[in-house]
Amino acid sequence: MVKANLRSLAATILLFVAIIFIEVFGIPGTDLTHPQQITAAILVVAAVLWVSEWVSLFVVSFLILALEIVWLLPALNGVGVDIKSNVFFGPFFSNIILLFLGGFVLSSLMQKYELDIRFAQAILKRTKGMPSLTLLGIILACSFLSMWISNTATTAMMLTMVFPLIKKIPDENPFRKALVLCIPFACNLGGIGTPIGTPPNAIALTYLTKAGFEISFAKWMILTLPFLIIFLLFLWQLLLRLFPAGNLRLDVPERHTADFGPKHWAALSVFVVTALGWFFASKLGLATGTVGLFPVIVCFWFGLLSTKDFRDLPWDVLYMVAGGLALGVALNVTGLGEVLINSLPISGSPWVLLIITAAVAGGMSTVMSNTATAGLVIPLVMNLPFDNNYILSLVVALALMCSMAMALPVSTPPNAIAFSSRAISSRDMMITGGLITVLGYLCIAFLGPMYWRFVLSFMGV
């Protein structure tokens, strides 16, 4: 209790020091406007609280919203920016939040009708219960699925299906953390493999196409697949070493012997229809969040899930993600994100610029939306007076780097879902995700240009 109170006190002191410092001194040596300084303060406070966990992560999200409403909004209106509070409330009921909600309902449905156990049995039968092969199998399955459907939806589905395996592992065995962490990281990485895998890829292709580059689906995969394979193998070996299985032998959960009745078929149908909806959402003109409403309505309308099941959903994770989205909104409306990008040295060697911009993209994506980061940094390099091959290398590198930032629970929605399992701590995620981000940065910044120039000399664009 004393320790908890000290952590709360530290968080309170941090908050008030940040507010007083900004209001009295501002940020010395910068030309930032008052709203931009406030946004920078909110960003720093949120980042410290997310990393330190002095208070619950979802409370940080509500703090972000409160500071935006009572501190940032009046400052914006004071300098003539006419926006309303709903701009900051919007992320708390946005498309990504609905997608999360749909995934959580689907997860609850799978667990209630034990469909997840059947999937776990199928995995273990093929890997014969060997921890390393089981881990590799899950990594490959997650990355392959997330190349074609939403990373968030894939994480929600796979975590649900794999959880019966995790429950069978003793709490003291570190390997249970490896099984949880492999899912979001493999999903994040899998997204880089195809143009539709993750929004930063689509943003990169949009700008490249407008500039006259011809990057087909297959060409994108040739540009990115070698890196994806390297990253997945690194993830597999990293998890095996950080969280060794020891003498663990994964037992196949006891076969479900109950009859597969009408409600089981109904639950399976809801799962399949939702998964197909996520797969074909873009072709149907629907947002993935809209598809996520389907399991929510159907499951509770027809009694597949109860009101108690609804109350037991991990609502704290939903609000934690919403806070990160609200922070991205503040960076956009105040122009702070653009100021940060424009402050980069954009003259000189393209390789130096790649090294700098990739590092900035990775840092920004760690604390804000990957999509928003890509939307900020990619346009910046498009009009630089460099050779076409250099421009393409820069854009591909930035798109990949936006997907490589995965050190915090709020860095990506898949991370947040995995963190909601409560089987891992933010420290586990920070160490593993941080190492993957560093490796990704080194590969992208130093190997990427050589590989892309070699490939482009054959393919042409």
Tab-separated table of C-alpha atoms in Angstrom:
chain	number	residue	atom	x	y	z
A	1	MET	CA	0.000	0.000	0.000
A	2	VAL	CA	2.868	2.377	0.938
A	3	LYS	CA	4.648	1.588	-2.328
A	4	ALA	CA	1.477	2.229	-4.309
A	5	ASN	CA	0.951	5.556	-2.571
A	6	LEU	CA	4.526	6.611	-3.317
A	7	ARG	CA	4.060	5.787	-6.989
A	8	SER	CA	0.830	7.775	-7.086
A	9	LEU	CA	2.569	10.668	-5.339
A	10	ALA	CA	5.417	10.579	-7.878
A	11	ALA	CA	2.896	10.676	-10.735
A	12	THR	CA	1.105	13.618	-9.133
A	13	ILE	CA	4.340	15.566	-8.655
A	14	LEU	CA	5.333	14.885	-12.272
A	15	LEU	CA	1.988	16.182	-13.511
A	16	PHE	CA	2.017	19.409	-11.494
A	17	VAL	CA	5.683	20.120	-12.229
A	18	ALA	CA	4.979	19.758	-15.957
A	19	ILE	CA	1.993	22.119	-15.827
A	20	ILE	CA	3.741	24.760	-13.709
A	21	PHE	CA	6.925	24.593	-15.778
A	22	ILE	CA	5.082	25.080	-19.068
A	23	GLU	CA	2.884	27.907	-17.751
A	24	VAL	CA	5.756	29.762	-16.038
A	25	PHE	CA	8.810	29.099	-18.184
A	26	GLY	CA	7.550	27.445	-21.381
A	27	ILE	CA	10.091	25.345	-23.280
A	28	PRO	CA	13.248	27.481	-23.462
A	29	GLY	CA	15.108	27.759	-26.758
A	30	THR	CA	12.191	26.786	-28.984
A	31	ASP	CA	9.732	28.651	-31.187
A	32	LEU	CA	6.828	26.445	-30.213
A	33	THR	CA	3.424	28.028	-29.711
A	34	HIS	CA	1.765	27.728	-26.324
A	35	PRO	CA	-0.583	24.891	-27.499
A	36	GLN	CA	2.414	23.040	-28.950
A	37	GLN	CA	4.281	23.389	-25.669
A	38	ILE	CA	1.262	22.044	-23.799
A	39	THR	CA	1.056	19.086	-26.199
A	40	ALA	CA	4.756	18.376	-25.698
A	41	ALA	CA	4.222	18.402	-21.929
A	42	ILE	CA	1.236	16.037	-22.202
A	43	LEU	CA	3.307	13.746	-24.436
A	44	VAL	CA	6.208	13.616	-21.967
A	45	VAL	CA	3.958	13.061	-18.941
A	46	ALA	CA	2.042	10.285	-20.734
A	47	ALA	CA	5.249	8.601	-21.940
A	48	VAL	CA	6.763	8.631	-18.427
A	49	LEU	CA	3.573	7.235	-16.874
A	50	TRP	CA	3.192	4.578	-19.573
A	51	VAL	CA	6.763	3.389	-19.077
A	52	SER	CA	6.892	3.664	-15.272
A	53	GLU	CA	3.346	2.343	-14.591
A	54	TRP	CA	3.129	4.623	-11.553
A	55	VAL	CA	-0.616	4.629	-12.185
A	56	SER	CA	-2.778	2.221	-14.181
A	57	LEU	CA	-2.320	2.640	-17.920
A	58	PHE	CA	-5.987	3.325	-18.612
A	59	VAL	CA	-5.899	6.178	-16.086
A	60	VAL	CA	-3.172	7.783	-18.190
A	61	SER	CA	-5.599	7.791	-21.127
A	62	PHE	CA	-8.228	9.615	-19.113
A	63	LEU	CA	-5.532	12.036	-17.921
A	64	ILE	CA	-4.593	12.756	-21.549
A	65	LEU	CA	-8.231	13.439	-22.390
A	66	ALA	CA	-8.725	15.647	-19.329
A	67	LEU	CA	-5.595	17.698	-20.034
A	68	GLU	CA	-6.616	18.115	-23.657
A	69	ILE	CA	-10.062	19.365	-22.683
A	70	VAL	CA	-9.235	21.661	-19.764
A	71	TRP	CA	-5.715	22.791	-20.696
A	72	LEU	CA	-4.999	22.372	-24.403
A	73	LEU	CA	-8.434	23.255	-25.833
A	74	PRO	CA	-8.659	26.713	-24.161
A	75	ALA	CA	-5.097	27.424	-25.324
A	76	LEU	CA	-6.015	26.477	-28.907
A	77	ASN	CA	-9.146	28.625	-28.840
A	78	GLY	CA	-7.059	31.439	-27.358
A	79	VAL	CA	-4.815	31.538	-30.448
A	80	GLY	CA	-7.776	31.459	-32.826
A	81	VAL	CA	-7.978	27.710	-33.597
A	82	ASP	CA	-11.700	26.977	-33.702
A	83	ILE	CA	-12.134	23.357	-32.664
A	84	LYS	CA	-14.546	21.660	-30.269
A	85	SER	CA	-13.975	19.145	-27.518
A	86	ASN	CA	-15.494	16.341	-29.619
A	87	VAL	CA	-12.241	16.279	-31.610
A	88	PHE	CA	-10.572	14.814	-28.535
A	89	PHE	CA	-13.556	12.684	-27.472
A	90	GLY	CA	-13.730	11.095	-30.953
A	91	PRO	CA	-10.888	8.573	-30.501
A	92	PHE	CA	-12.689	7.047	-27.524
A	93	PHE	CA	-15.391	5.699	-29.863
A	94	SER	CA	-13.457	5.449	-33.103
A	95	ASN	CA	-13.110	2.762	-35.743
A	96	ILE	CA	-10.120	1.178	-34.028
A	97	ILE	CA	-11.943	1.033	-30.681
A	98	LEU	CA	-14.915	-0.716	-32.311
A	99	LEU	CA	-12.511	-3.162	-33.925
A	100	PHE	CA	-11.043	-3.864	-30.480
A	101	LEU	CA	-14.493	-4.325	-28.986
A	102	GLY	CA	-15.432	-6.802	-31.716
A	103	GLY	CA	-12.214	-8.720	-31.118
A	104	PHE	CA	-12.807	-8.902	-27.370
A	105	VAL	CA	-16.373	-10.150	-27.845
A	106	LEU	CA	-15.115	-12.758	-30.299
A	107	SER	CA	-12.477	-13.800	-27.781
A	108	SER	CA	-15.096	-14.172	-25.040
A	109	LEU	CA	-17.272	-16.204	-27.419
A	110	MET	CA	-14.467	-18.586	-28.349
A	111	GLN	CA	-13.540	-19.175	-24.721
A	112	LYS	CA	-17.115	-19.712	-23.567
A	113	TYR	CA	-17.760	-22.410	-26.161
A	114	GLU	CA	-14.198	-23.844	-25.928
A	115	LEU	CA	-13.515	-23.466	-29.613
A	116	ASP	CA	-10.103	-22.108	-28.635
A	117	ILE	CA	-9.172	-25.458	-27.049
A	118	ARG	CA	-9.844	-27.286	-30.288
A	119	PHE	CA	-7.540	-24.917	-32.186
A	120	ALA	CA	-4.809	-25.363	-29.569
A	121	GLN	CA	-5.105	-29.117	-29.965
A	122	ALA	CA	-4.598	-28.767	-33.711
A	123	ILE	CA	-1.383	-26.757	-33.219
A	124	LEU	CA	0.075	-29.139	-30.657
A	125	LYS	CA	-0.662	-32.186	-32.751
A	126	ARG	CA	1.494	-30.797	-35.547
A	127	THR	CA	4.311	-29.567	-33.309
A	128	LYS	CA	4.163	-32.637	-31.034
A	129	GLY	CA	4.213	-30.428	-27.954
A	130	MET	CA	7.769	-29.176	-28.509
A	131	PRO	CA	7.903	-25.609	-27.140
A	132	SER	CA	10.295	-24.209	-29.756
A	133	LEU	CA	8.369	-25.634	-32.708
A	134	THR	CA	5.054	-24.596	-31.183
A	135	LEU	CA	6.355	-21.055	-30.783
A	136	LEU	CA	7.604	-20.997	-34.386
A	137	GLY	CA	4.278	-22.366	-35.627
A	138	ILE	CA	2.321	-19.637	-33.856
A	139	ILE	CA	4.705	-16.939	-35.114
A	140	LEU	CA	4.354	-18.125	-38.720
A	141	ALA	CA	0.565	-18.415	-38.431
A	142	CYS	CA	0.227	-14.919	-36.960
A	143	SER	CA	2.528	-13.281	-39.486
A	144	PHE	CA	0.876	-15.000	-42.445
A	145	LEU	CA	-2.642	-14.034	-41.354
A	146	SER	CA	-1.671	-10.437	-40.620
A	147	MET	CA	-0.264	-10.081	-44.131
A	148	TRP	CA	-3.841	-10.265	-45.379
A	149	ILE	CA	-6.172	-9.170	-42.587
A	150	SER	CA	-6.015	-6.604	-39.802
A	151	ASN	CA	-3.089	-7.049	-37.394
A	152	THR	CA	-5.411	-6.184	-34.530
A	153	ALA	CA	-8.051	-8.685	-35.558
A	154	THR	CA	-5.420	-11.380	-36.066
A	155	THR	CA	-4.011	-10.759	-32.594
A	156	ALA	CA	-7.438	-10.927	-30.990
A	157	MET	CA	-8.220	-14.208	-32.731
A	158	MET	CA	-4.845	-15.875	-32.194
A	159	LEU	CA	-4.522	-14.872	-28.553
A	160	THR	CA	-7.918	-16.390	-27.885
A	161	MET	CA	-7.009	-19.610	-29.617
A	162	VAL	CA	-3.586	-19.957	-27.988
A	163	PHE	CA	-4.663	-19.103	-24.469
A	164	PRO	CA	-5.559	-22.700	-23.540
A	165	LEU	CA	-1.902	-23.591	-24.121
A	166	ILE	CA	-0.764	-20.721	-21.918
A	167	LYS	CA	-3.072	-21.813	-19.104
A	168	LYS	CA	-1.408	-25.242	-19.102
A	169	ILE	CA	2.053	-23.766	-18.429
A	170	PRO	CA	3.024	-23.218	-14.754
A	171	ASP	CA	3.126	-19.568	-13.674
A	172	GLU	CA	6.821	-19.787	-12.777
A	173	ASN	CA	7.850	-20.966	-16.254
A	174	PRO	CA	8.948	-17.926	-18.321
A	175	PHE	CA	7.965	-19.608	-21.591
A	176	ARG	CA	4.310	-18.659	-21.044
A	177	LYS	CA	5.373	-15.042	-21.622
A	178	ALA	CA	7.017	-16.032	-24.914
A	179	LEU	CA	3.731	-17.487	-26.157
A	180	VAL	CA	1.865	-14.279	-25.294
A	181	LEU	CA	4.484	-11.883	-26.685
A	182	CYS	CA	5.010	-13.750	-29.956
A	183	ILE	CA	1.467	-13.044	-31.117
A	184	PRO	CA	1.416	-9.219	-31.226
A	185	PHE	CA	5.011	-8.973	-32.408
A	186	ALA	CA	4.509	-11.527	-35.205
A	187	CYS	CA	1.319	-9.701	-36.232
A	188	ASN	CA	3.101	-6.340	-36.248
A	189	LEU	CA	5.911	-7.770	-38.348
A	190	GLY	CA	3.636	-9.703	-40.706
A	191	GLY	CA	1.955	-6.468	-41.713
A	192	ILE	CA	5.054	-5.249	-43.527
A	193	GLY	CA	4.931	-8.159	-45.999
A	194	THR	CA	2.105	-6.961	-48.252
A	195	PRO	CA	0.772	-3.577	-49.400
A	196	ILE	CA	-2.481	-4.223	-47.504
A	197	GLY	CA	-0.825	-5.568	-44.354
A	198	THR	CA	-0.779	-2.301	-42.454
A	199	PRO	CA	-1.856	1.316	-43.126
A	200	PRO	CA	1.713	2.766	-43.355
A	201	ASN	CA	2.287	0.505	-46.381
A	202	ALA	CA	-0.823	1.872	-48.064
A	203	ILE	CA	0.273	5.446	-47.325
A	204	ALA	CA	3.705	4.760	-48.818
A	205	LEU	CA	2.216	3.214	-51.955
A	206	THR	CA	-0.238	6.075	-52.347
A	207	TYR	CA	2.520	8.690	-52.392
A	208	LEU	CA	4.816	6.573	-54.568
A	209	THR	CA	2.057	6.028	-57.123
A	210	LYS	CA	1.237	9.741	-57.219
A	211	ALA	CA	4.916	10.429	-57.887
A	212	GLY	CA	4.930	8.075	-60.866
A	213	PHE	CA	6.471	4.953	-59.300
A	214	GLU	CA	4.974	1.608	-60.351
A	215	ILE	CA	5.003	-0.648	-57.300
A	216	SER	CA	2.803	-3.689	-57.810
A	217	PHE	CA	1.677	-6.073	-55.075
A	218	ALA	CA	4.427	-8.531	-56.030
A	219	LYS	CA	7.137	-5.852	-56.177
A	220	TRP	CA	6.288	-4.677	-52.676
A	221	MET	CA	6.590	-8.238	-51.409
A	222	ILE	CA	9.985	-8.650	-53.080
A	223	LEU	CA	11.146	-5.431	-51.410
A	224	THR	CA	9.978	-6.413	-47.926
A	225	LEU	CA	9.813	-10.214	-47.588
A	226	PRO	CA	13.557	-10.800	-46.932
A	227	PHE	CA	13.364	-8.371	-44.023
A	228	LEU	CA	10.189	-10.002	-42.745
A	229	ILE	CA	11.888	-13.421	-42.713
A	230	ILE	CA	14.920	-12.015	-40.856
A	231	PHE	CA	12.719	-10.287	-38.279
A	232	LEU	CA	10.565	-13.381	-37.666
A	233	LEU	CA	13.573	-15.639	-37.148
A	234	PHE	CA	15.082	-13.060	-34.796
A	235	LEU	CA	11.802	-12.836	-32.872
A	236	TRP	CA	11.670	-16.634	-32.538
A	237	GLN	CA	15.235	-16.948	-31.247
A	238	LEU	CA	14.969	-13.847	-29.040
A	239	LEU	CA	11.880	-15.174	-27.263
A	240	LEU	CA	13.452	-18.611	-26.785
A	241	ARG	CA	16.456	-17.018	-25.101
A	242	LEU	CA	14.689	-14.369	-23.039
A	243	PHE	CA	11.954	-16.745	-21.891
A	244	PRO	CA	13.436	-20.283	-22.047
A	245	ALA	CA	11.089	-23.236	-21.827
A	246	GLY	CA	13.517	-25.413	-19.865
A	247	ASN	CA	12.255	-28.981	-19.641
A	248	LEU	CA	8.712	-27.964	-20.402
A	249	ARG	CA	6.689	-30.263	-22.599
A	250	LEU	CA	3.427	-28.775	-23.794
A	251	ASP	CA	0.543	-31.087	-23.034
A	252	VAL	CA	-2.327	-31.344	-25.394
A	253	PRO	CA	-5.377	-30.046	-23.532
A	254	GLU	CA	-7.939	-32.710	-22.809
A	255	ARG	CA	-10.174	-33.243	-25.764
A	256	HIS	CA	-13.487	-31.514	-25.523
A	257	THR	CA	-15.998	-34.327	-25.318
A	258	ALA	CA	-19.217	-32.359	-25.138
A	259	ASP	CA	-21.525	-32.552	-28.125
A	260	PHE	CA	-20.995	-29.887	-30.741
A	261	GLY	CA	-24.498	-28.460	-30.377
A	262	PRO	CA	-26.378	-25.657	-32.142
A	263	LYS	CA	-24.804	-22.945	-29.981
A	264	HIS	CA	-21.305	-24.212	-30.839
A	265	TRP	CA	-22.166	-24.040	-34.529
A	266	ALA	CA	-23.625	-20.570	-34.028
A	267	ALA	CA	-20.468	-19.401	-32.232
A	268	LEU	CA	-18.279	-20.861	-34.988
A	269	SER	CA	-20.437	-19.176	-37.634
A	270	VAL	CA	-20.098	-15.786	-35.929
A	271	PHE	CA	-16.335	-16.254	-35.819
A	272	VAL	CA	-16.067	-17.248	-39.485
A	273	VAL	CA	-18.388	-14.481	-40.718
A	274	THR	CA	-16.499	-11.852	-38.714
A	275	ALA	CA	-13.118	-13.093	-39.934
A	276	LEU	CA	-14.377	-13.038	-43.543
A	277	GLY	CA	-15.780	-9.565	-42.936
A	278	TRP	CA	-12.378	-8.321	-41.783
A	279	PHE	CA	-10.742	-9.989	-44.768
A	280	PHE	CA	-13.083	-8.453	-47.330
A	281	ALA	CA	-13.910	-5.215	-45.457
A	282	SER	CA	-12.161	-2.974	-47.977
A	283	LYS	CA	-13.860	-4.676	-50.926
A	284	LEU	CA	-17.261	-4.269	-49.244
A	285	GLY	CA	-16.650	-0.611	-48.531
A	286	LEU	CA	-16.824	-1.202	-44.779
A	287	ALA	CA	-14.445	-0.128	-42.062
A	288	THR	CA	-12.987	-2.899	-39.914
A	289	GLY	CA	-14.590	-1.249	-36.892
A	290	THR	CA	-17.998	-1.534	-38.556
A	291	VAL	CA	-17.397	-5.254	-39.068
A	292	GLY	CA	-16.481	-5.464	-35.375
A	293	LEU	CA	-20.038	-4.433	-34.486
A	294	PHE	CA	-21.372	-7.676	-35.999
A	295	PRO	CA	-20.225	-10.089	-33.232
A	296	VAL	CA	-21.149	-7.535	-30.562
A	297	ILE	CA	-24.759	-7.289	-31.720
A	298	VAL	CA	-25.313	-10.915	-32.754
A	299	CYS	CA	-23.764	-12.515	-29.661
A	300	PHE	CA	-25.781	-10.512	-27.167
A	301	TRP	CA	-28.954	-10.312	-29.284
A	302	PHE	CA	-29.270	-14.100	-29.583
A	303	GLY	CA	-27.982	-14.937	-26.103
A	304	LEU	CA	-24.694	-16.530	-27.100
A	305	LEU	CA	-23.098	-14.249	-24.496
A	306	SER	CA	-24.650	-12.761	-21.367
A	307	THR	CA	-24.602	-9.321	-19.779
A	308	LYS	CA	-22.036	-10.680	-17.316
A	309	ASP	CA	-19.769	-11.591	-20.229
A	310	PHE	CA	-20.118	-8.010	-21.482
A	311	ARG	CA	-19.168	-6.604	-18.080
A	312	ASP	CA	-16.112	-8.892	-17.970
A	313	LEU	CA	-14.600	-7.517	-21.201
A	314	PRO	CA	-11.183	-5.787	-20.714
A	315	TRP	CA	-12.525	-2.244	-20.889
A	316	ASP	CA	-9.294	-0.836	-19.459
A	317	VAL	CA	-7.457	-1.842	-22.636
A	318	LEU	CA	-10.009	-0.075	-24.829
A	319	TYR	CA	-9.512	3.173	-22.947
A	320	MET	CA	-5.732	2.729	-22.885
A	321	VAL	CA	-5.629	2.585	-26.684
A	322	ALA	CA	-8.077	5.486	-26.996
A	323	GLY	CA	-5.693	7.650	-24.969
A	324	GLY	CA	-2.888	6.985	-27.423
A	325	LEU	CA	-5.180	7.925	-30.314
A	326	ALA	CA	-6.231	11.121	-28.520
A	327	LEU	CA	-2.572	12.029	-28.083
A	328	GLY	CA	-2.064	11.641	-31.827
A	329	VAL	CA	-4.996	14.010	-32.407
A	330	ALA	CA	-3.327	16.647	-30.216
A	331	LEU	CA	-0.069	16.320	-32.180
A	332	ASN	CA	-2.002	16.877	-35.406
A	333	VAL	CA	-4.279	19.772	-34.429
A	334	THR	CA	-1.489	21.747	-32.761
A	335	GLY	CA	0.946	21.063	-35.592
A	336	LEU	CA	3.572	19.786	-33.151
A	337	GLY	CA	4.104	16.611	-35.162
A	338	GLU	CA	4.741	18.658	-38.299
A	339	VAL	CA	7.137	20.939	-36.403
A	340	LEU	CA	9.113	17.922	-35.231
A	341	ILE	CA	9.342	16.554	-38.749
A	342	ASN	CA	10.256	19.897	-40.320
A	343	SER	CA	13.056	20.343	-37.811
A	344	LEU	CA	14.911	17.417	-39.368
A	345	PRO	CA	17.941	18.177	-41.528
A	346	ILE	CA	16.637	17.345	-45.003
A	347	SER	CA	19.685	18.419	-46.952
A	348	GLY	CA	22.889	16.486	-47.527
A	349	SER	CA	23.401	12.763	-48.104
A	350	PRO	CA	20.214	10.720	-48.641
A	351	TRP	CA	21.671	7.924	-46.507
A	352	VAL	CA	22.209	10.261	-43.575
A	353	LEU	CA	18.663	11.495	-44.039
A	354	LEU	CA	17.393	7.900	-44.079
A	355	ILE	CA	19.223	7.103	-40.839
A	356	ILE	CA	17.783	10.192	-39.138
A	357	THR	CA	14.210	9.983	-40.442
A	358	ALA	CA	13.975	6.247	-39.750
A	359	ALA	CA	15.041	6.848	-36.136
A	360	VAL	CA	12.505	9.663	-35.775
A	361	ALA	CA	9.745	7.533	-37.324
A	362	GLY	CA	10.547	4.698	-34.923
A	363	GLY	CA	10.532	7.030	-31.931
A	364	MET	CA	7.278	8.719	-32.896
A	365	SER	CA	5.538	5.432	-33.707
A	366	THR	CA	6.429	4.136	-30.270
A	367	VAL	CA	4.189	6.678	-28.565
A	368	MET	CA	1.657	7.526	-31.272
A	369	SER	CA	-0.259	5.931	-34.128
A	370	ASN	CA	1.837	4.203	-36.823
A	371	THR	CA	-0.562	5.532	-39.434
A	372	ALA	CA	-0.305	9.118	-38.200
A	373	THR	CA	3.486	8.879	-38.108
A	374	ALA	CA	3.623	7.574	-41.666
A	375	GLY	CA	1.267	10.335	-42.736
A	376	LEU	CA	3.663	12.898	-41.264
A	377	VAL	CA	7.075	11.629	-42.326
A	378	ILE	CA	6.491	10.129	-45.786
A	379	PRO	CA	5.197	13.330	-47.463
A	380	LEU	CA	8.262	15.119	-46.111
A	381	VAL	CA	10.731	13.078	-48.172
A	382	MET	CA	8.674	12.766	-51.354
A	383	ASN	CA	9.694	16.105	-52.848
A	384	LEU	CA	13.391	15.973	-52.002
A	385	PRO	CA	15.759	16.443	-54.963
A	386	PHE	CA	17.167	12.903	-54.886
A	387	ASP	CA	17.388	10.120	-57.456
A	388	ASN	CA	14.285	7.916	-57.786
A	389	ASN	CA	16.003	4.916	-56.194
A	390	TYR	CA	16.918	6.991	-53.153
A	391	ILE	CA	13.389	8.336	-52.784
A	392	LEU	CA	11.886	4.860	-53.042
A	393	SER	CA	14.361	3.501	-50.489
A	394	LEU	CA	13.501	6.340	-48.112
A	395	VAL	CA	9.759	5.809	-48.404
A	396	VAL	CA	9.921	2.011	-48.037
A	397	ALA	CA	12.289	2.360	-45.082
A	398	LEU	CA	9.971	4.815	-43.319
A	399	ALA	CA	6.902	2.649	-43.929
A	400	LEU	CA	8.668	-0.393	-42.469
A	401	MET	CA	10.069	1.558	-39.535
A	402	CYS	CA	6.580	2.776	-38.598
A	403	SER	CA	5.578	-0.878	-38.174
A	404	MET	CA	8.751	-1.813	-36.275
A	405	ALA	CA	8.067	0.409	-33.229
A	406	MET	CA	6.560	-1.950	-30.656
A	407	ALA	CA	8.205	-1.304	-27.284
A	408	LEU	CA	5.162	-0.110	-25.334
A	409	PRO	CA	1.676	-1.532	-24.755
A	410	VAL	CA	0.291	1.577	-26.468
A	411	SER	CA	2.697	1.418	-29.429
A	412	THR	CA	0.331	-0.721	-31.487
A	413	PRO	CA	-3.188	-2.121	-30.971
A	414	PRO	CA	-1.859	-5.747	-31.075
A	415	ASN	CA	0.489	-4.880	-28.194
A	416	ALA	CA	-2.414	-3.502	-26.194
A	417	ILE	CA	-4.485	-6.648	-26.739
A	418	ALA	CA	-1.625	-8.903	-25.619
A	419	PHE	CA	-1.041	-6.698	-22.579
A	420	SER	CA	-4.717	-7.077	-21.670
A	421	SER	CA	-4.105	-10.804	-21.049
A	422	ARG	CA	-2.274	-9.775	-17.847
A	423	ALA	CA	0.204	-12.612	-18.470
A	424	ILE	CA	3.020	-10.151	-19.265
A	425	SER	CA	4.275	-6.891	-17.790
A	426	SER	CA	5.086	-3.693	-19.649
A	427	ARG	CA	8.765	-4.390	-18.818
A	428	ASP	CA	8.601	-7.710	-20.703
A	429	MET	CA	7.118	-5.926	-23.689
A	430	MET	CA	9.548	-3.033	-23.482
A	431	ILE	CA	12.661	-5.234	-23.465
A	432	THR	CA	11.553	-7.609	-26.215
A	433	GLY	CA	9.851	-4.997	-28.376
A	434	GLY	CA	12.736	-2.580	-27.881
A	435	LEU	CA	15.284	-5.134	-29.098
A	436	ILE	CA	13.155	-5.918	-32.159
A	437	THR	CA	12.840	-2.209	-32.908
A	438	VAL	CA	16.615	-1.722	-32.650
A	439	LEU	CA	17.328	-4.707	-34.920
A	440	GLY	CA	14.707	-3.495	-37.373
A	441	TYR	CA	16.236	-0.043	-37.411
A	442	LEU	CA	19.748	-1.381	-38.048
A	443	CYS	CA	18.565	-3.652	-40.873
A	444	ILE	CA	16.404	-0.996	-42.489
A	445	ALA	CA	18.946	1.807	-42.181
A	446	PHE	CA	22.085	-0.090	-43.162
A	447	LEU	CA	21.091	-3.193	-45.158
A	448	GLY	CA	17.894	-1.852	-46.712
A	449	PRO	CA	19.387	0.672	-49.134
A	450	MET	CA	21.889	-1.856	-50.542
A	451	TYR	CA	19.230	-4.529	-51.001
A	452	TRP	CA	16.655	-2.193	-52.520
A	453	ARG	CA	19.151	-0.724	-54.983
A	454	PHE	CA	20.191	-4.253	-55.994
A	455	VAL	CA	16.585	-5.357	-56.510
A	456	LEU	CA	15.588	-2.180	-58.293
A	457	SER	CA	18.453	-2.592	-60.733
A	458	PHE	CA	16.652	-5.739	-61.951
A	459	MET	CA	13.002	-4.811	-61.536
A	460	GLY	CA	13.015	-1.117	-62.319
A	461	VAL	CA	10.192	1.150	-61.160
